[in-house]
Short mmCIF file of C-alpha atoms in Angstrom, two decimals:
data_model
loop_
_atom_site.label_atom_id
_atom_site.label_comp_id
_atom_site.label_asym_id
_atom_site.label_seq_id
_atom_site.Cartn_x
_atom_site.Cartn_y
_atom_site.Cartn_z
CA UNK A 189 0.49 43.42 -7.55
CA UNK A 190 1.74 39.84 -8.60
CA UNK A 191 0.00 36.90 -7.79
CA UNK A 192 1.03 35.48 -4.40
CA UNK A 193 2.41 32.00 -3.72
CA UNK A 194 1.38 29.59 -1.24
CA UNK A 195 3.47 27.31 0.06
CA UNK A 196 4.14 25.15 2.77
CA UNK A 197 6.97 26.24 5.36
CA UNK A 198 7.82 22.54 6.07
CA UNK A 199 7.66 21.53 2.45
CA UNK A 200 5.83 18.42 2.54
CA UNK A 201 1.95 18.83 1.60
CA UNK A 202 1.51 15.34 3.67
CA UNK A 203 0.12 16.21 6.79
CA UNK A 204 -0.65 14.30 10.23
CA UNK A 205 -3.29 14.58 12.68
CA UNK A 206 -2.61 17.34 15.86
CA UNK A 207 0.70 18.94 13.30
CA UNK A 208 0.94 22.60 13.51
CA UNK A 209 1.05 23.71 10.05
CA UNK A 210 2.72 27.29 8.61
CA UNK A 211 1.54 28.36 5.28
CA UNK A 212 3.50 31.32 3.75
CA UNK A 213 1.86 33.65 1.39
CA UNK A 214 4.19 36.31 -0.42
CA UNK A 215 3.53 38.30 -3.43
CA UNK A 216 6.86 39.42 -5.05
CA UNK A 217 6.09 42.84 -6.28
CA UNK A 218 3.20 45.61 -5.33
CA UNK A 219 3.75 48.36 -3.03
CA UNK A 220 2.89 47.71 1.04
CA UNK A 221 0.82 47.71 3.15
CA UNK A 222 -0.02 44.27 1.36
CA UNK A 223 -3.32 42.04 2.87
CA UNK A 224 -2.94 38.98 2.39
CA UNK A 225 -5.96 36.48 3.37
CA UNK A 226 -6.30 32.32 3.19
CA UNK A 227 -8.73 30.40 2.00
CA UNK A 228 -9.67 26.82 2.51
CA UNK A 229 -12.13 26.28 -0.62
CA UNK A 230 -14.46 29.24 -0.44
CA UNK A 231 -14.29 29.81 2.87
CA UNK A 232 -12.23 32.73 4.39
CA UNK A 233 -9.52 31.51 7.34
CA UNK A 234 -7.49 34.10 8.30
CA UNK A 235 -6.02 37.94 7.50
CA UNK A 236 -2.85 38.92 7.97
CA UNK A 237 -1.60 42.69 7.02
CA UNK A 238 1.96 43.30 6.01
CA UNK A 239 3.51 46.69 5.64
CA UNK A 240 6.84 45.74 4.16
CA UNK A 241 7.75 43.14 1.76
CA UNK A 242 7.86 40.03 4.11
CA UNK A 243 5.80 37.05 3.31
CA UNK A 244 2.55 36.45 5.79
CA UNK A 245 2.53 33.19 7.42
CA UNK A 246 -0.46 31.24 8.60
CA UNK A 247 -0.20 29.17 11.14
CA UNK A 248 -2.67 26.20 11.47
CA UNK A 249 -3.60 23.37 13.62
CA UNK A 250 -4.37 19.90 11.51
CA UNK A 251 -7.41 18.78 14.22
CA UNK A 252 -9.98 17.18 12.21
CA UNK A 253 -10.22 15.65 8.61
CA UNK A 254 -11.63 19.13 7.70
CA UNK A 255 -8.67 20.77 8.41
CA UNK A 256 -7.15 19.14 5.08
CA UNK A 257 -7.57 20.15 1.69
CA UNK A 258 -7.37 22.86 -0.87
CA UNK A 259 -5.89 26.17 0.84
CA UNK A 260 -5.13 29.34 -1.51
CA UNK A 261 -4.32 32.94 -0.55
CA UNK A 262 -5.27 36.77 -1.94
CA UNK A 263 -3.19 39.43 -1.92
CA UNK A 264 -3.83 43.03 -2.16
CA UNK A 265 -3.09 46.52 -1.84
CA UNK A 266 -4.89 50.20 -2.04
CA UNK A 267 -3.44 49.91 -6.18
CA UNK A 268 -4.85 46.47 -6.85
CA UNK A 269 -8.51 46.35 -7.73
CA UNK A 270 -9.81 42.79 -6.62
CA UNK A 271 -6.52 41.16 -5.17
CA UNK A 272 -4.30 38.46 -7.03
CA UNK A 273 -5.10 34.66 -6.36
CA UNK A 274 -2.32 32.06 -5.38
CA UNK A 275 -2.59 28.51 -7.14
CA UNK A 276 -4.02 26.26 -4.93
CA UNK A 277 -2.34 23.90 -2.78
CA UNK A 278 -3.60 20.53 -1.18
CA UNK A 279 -2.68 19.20 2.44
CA UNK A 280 -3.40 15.59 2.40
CA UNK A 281 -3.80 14.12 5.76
CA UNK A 282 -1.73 11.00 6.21
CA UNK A 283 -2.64 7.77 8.72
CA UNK A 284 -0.32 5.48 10.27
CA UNK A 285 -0.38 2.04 9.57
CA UNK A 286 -2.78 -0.77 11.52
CA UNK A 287 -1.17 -3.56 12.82
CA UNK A 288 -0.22 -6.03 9.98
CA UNK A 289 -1.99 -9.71 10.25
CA UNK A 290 0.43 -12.41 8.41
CA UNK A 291 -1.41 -15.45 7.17
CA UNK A 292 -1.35 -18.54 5.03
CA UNK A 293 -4.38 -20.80 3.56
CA UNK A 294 -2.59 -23.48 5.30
CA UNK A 295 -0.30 -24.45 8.30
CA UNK A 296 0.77 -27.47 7.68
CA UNK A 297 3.21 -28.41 4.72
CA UNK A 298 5.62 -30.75 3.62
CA UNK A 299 9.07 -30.54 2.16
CA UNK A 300 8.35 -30.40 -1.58
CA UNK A 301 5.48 -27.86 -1.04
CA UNK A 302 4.77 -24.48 -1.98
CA UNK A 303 3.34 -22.59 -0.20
CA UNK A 304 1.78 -18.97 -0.33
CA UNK A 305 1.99 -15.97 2.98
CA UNK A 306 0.05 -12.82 3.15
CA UNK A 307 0.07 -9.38 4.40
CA UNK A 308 -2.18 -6.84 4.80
CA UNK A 309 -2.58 -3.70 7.25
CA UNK A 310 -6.10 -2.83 7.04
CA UNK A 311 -5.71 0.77 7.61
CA UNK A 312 -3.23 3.17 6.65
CA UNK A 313 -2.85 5.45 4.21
CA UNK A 314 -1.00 4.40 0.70
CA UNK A 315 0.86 3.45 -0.63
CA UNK A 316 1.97 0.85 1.90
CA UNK A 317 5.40 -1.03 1.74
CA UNK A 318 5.54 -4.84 3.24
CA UNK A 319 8.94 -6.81 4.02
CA UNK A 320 8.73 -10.65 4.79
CA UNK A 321 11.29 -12.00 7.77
CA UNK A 322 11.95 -15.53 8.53
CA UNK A 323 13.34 -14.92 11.83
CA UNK A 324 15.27 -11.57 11.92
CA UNK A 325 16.67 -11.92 8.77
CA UNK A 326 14.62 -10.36 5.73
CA UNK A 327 13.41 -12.69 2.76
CA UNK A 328 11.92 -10.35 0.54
CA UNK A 329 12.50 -6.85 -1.04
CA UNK A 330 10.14 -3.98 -0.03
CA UNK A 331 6.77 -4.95 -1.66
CA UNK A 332 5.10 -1.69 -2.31
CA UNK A 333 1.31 -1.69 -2.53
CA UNK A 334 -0.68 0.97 -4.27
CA UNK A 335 -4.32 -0.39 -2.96
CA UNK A 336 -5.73 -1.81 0.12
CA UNK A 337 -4.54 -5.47 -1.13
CA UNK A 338 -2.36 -7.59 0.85
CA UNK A 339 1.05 -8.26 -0.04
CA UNK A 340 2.02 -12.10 -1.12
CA UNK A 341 5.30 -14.08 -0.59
CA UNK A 342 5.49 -17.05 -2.15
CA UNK A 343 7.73 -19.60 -0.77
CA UNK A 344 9.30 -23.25 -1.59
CA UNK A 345 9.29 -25.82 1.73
CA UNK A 346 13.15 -27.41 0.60
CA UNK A 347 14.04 -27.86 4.18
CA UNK A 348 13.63 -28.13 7.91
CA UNK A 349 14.51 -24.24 8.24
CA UNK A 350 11.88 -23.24 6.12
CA UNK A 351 9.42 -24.46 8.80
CA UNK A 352 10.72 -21.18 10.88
CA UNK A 353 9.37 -18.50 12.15
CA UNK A 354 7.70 -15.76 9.77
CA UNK A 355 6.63 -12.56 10.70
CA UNK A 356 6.43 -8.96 7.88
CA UNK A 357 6.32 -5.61 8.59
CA UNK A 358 3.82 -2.80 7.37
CA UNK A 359 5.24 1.46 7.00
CA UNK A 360 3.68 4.14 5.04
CA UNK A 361 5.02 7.95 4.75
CA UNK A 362 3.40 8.22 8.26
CA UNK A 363 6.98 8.89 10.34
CA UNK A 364 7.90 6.52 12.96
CA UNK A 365 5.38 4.41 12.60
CA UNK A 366 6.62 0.88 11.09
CA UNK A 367 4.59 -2.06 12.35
CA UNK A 368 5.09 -5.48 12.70
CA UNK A 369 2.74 -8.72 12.25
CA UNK A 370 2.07 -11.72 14.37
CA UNK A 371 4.22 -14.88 14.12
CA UNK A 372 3.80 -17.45 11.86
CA UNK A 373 4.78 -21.18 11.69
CA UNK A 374 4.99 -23.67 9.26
CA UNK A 375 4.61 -26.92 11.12
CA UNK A 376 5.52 -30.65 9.24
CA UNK A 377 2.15 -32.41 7.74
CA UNK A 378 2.54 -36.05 9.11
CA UNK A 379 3.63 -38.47 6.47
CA UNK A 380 1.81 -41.57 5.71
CA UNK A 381 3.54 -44.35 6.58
CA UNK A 382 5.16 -46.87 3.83
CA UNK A 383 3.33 -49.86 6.24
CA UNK A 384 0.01 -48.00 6.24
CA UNK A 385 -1.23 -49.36 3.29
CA UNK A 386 0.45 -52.57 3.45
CA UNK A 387 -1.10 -52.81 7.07
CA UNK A 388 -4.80 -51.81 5.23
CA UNK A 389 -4.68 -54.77 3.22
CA UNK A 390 -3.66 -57.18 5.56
CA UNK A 391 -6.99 -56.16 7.69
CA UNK A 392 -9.27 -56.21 4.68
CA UNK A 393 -7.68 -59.87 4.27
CA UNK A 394 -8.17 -61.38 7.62
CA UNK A 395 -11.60 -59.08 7.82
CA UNK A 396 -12.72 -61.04 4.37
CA UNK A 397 -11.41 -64.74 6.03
CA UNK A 398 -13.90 -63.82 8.96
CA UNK A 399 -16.40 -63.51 7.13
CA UNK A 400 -15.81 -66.45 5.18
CA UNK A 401 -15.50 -68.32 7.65
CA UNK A 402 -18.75 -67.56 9.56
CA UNK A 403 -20.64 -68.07 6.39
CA UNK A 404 -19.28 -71.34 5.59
CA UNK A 405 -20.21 -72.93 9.28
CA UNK A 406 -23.96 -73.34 7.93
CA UNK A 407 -22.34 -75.04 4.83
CA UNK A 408 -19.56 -77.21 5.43
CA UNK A 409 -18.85 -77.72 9.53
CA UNK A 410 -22.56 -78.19 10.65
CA UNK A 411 -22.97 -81.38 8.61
CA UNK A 412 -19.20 -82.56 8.80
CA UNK A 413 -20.09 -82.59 12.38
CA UNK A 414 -22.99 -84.62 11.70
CA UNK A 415 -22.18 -87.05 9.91
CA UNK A 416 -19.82 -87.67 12.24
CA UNK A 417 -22.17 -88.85 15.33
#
């Protein structure tokens, strides 16, 4: 009796939750009937019994968290003293993407500016890819993220259409399952006004003759008007 293998019948070891899952165990030589029984960790799952050379297949239901993990299979025969392992294999259980929340430390920018966007889906597994749009039209390549860390775009305000709309979009190996972010908008800071300051001074000027005036009346007008009765 050789040692089985275990393998996946839909090759992918990325799993989601509710899949129905077939894991084939075959052993290429020893003489039938063959039993062949799966394992998840230490714990016994199922026995099938084979009395020709076809592989047994184990069909599984991914319900829980728990279902996931390291699965190996035993085969044996009435020749074999203690059955022949398989090599482990691991199903990992993969989540779909959260909702992606684009944001910027500020709203408000001027031509000139740079300015910095984010992206991050909070859950999901990784790694998780993130693509910037400015409208419908894509203004970044696929940012690829290895940890839970959002994605940044960083951008140069050189015009009126950079004050568009921004949205990204958030996918994982999860299938089907690309989301997109809220909108975003740059909106113009207001500028200051070449007559602001020069209309700043002019009331410091007038506020300063006010009070000079009122502070000379004791001084100079009071007894001008006195000396003239």
């Amino acid at each position: 009796m050789s040692n089985p293998k275990l393998s996946h019948a839909q090759g992918t070891l990325e799993v989601i939750m509710n899949q129905n899952v077939s894991l084939s165990c075959h052993s290429d030589s020893g003489s039938p009937p063959v039993r062949y029984t799966l394992f998840k960790g230490k714990q016994q799952v199922a026995t099938l019994n084979r009395t020709d050379s076809t592989p047994a297949v184990f069909n599984l239901t991914i319900n829980s968290a728990s279902d996931v993990g390291e699965y190996k299979c035993k085969a044996e025969n009435r020749i074999s003293n203690n059955g022949k392992y398989s090599k482990p294999v691991n199903l990992t259980l993969i989540e779909p993407v959260s909702k992606p929340v684009l944001s910027s430390l500020t709203s408000r920018a001027n031509k000139g500016q740079n300015v910095t966007l984010s992206c991050l889906s909070e859950n999901g597994s990784l790694p998780i890819t993130y693509v910037f749009f400015r409208g419908r039209k894509n203004i970044s390549r696929p940012i690829r993220m290895q940890k839970k860390e959002a994605a940044m775009l960083f951008l140069f305000i050189n015009s009126s259409s950079d004050f568009g709309t921004y949205k990204c979009k958030a996918g994982n190996s999860f299938p089907n399952n690309t989301k997109y972010s809220n909108s975003f908008n740059f909106t113009l800071a207001e500028e200051r006004s070449n007559f602001q300051p020069l209309l700043i001074s002019l009331g410091l000027i007038l506020l300063l003759l006010a009070i000079g005036f009122a502070l000379a009346i004791p001084f100079v007008i009071i007894p001008s008007y006195k000396a003239s009765e």
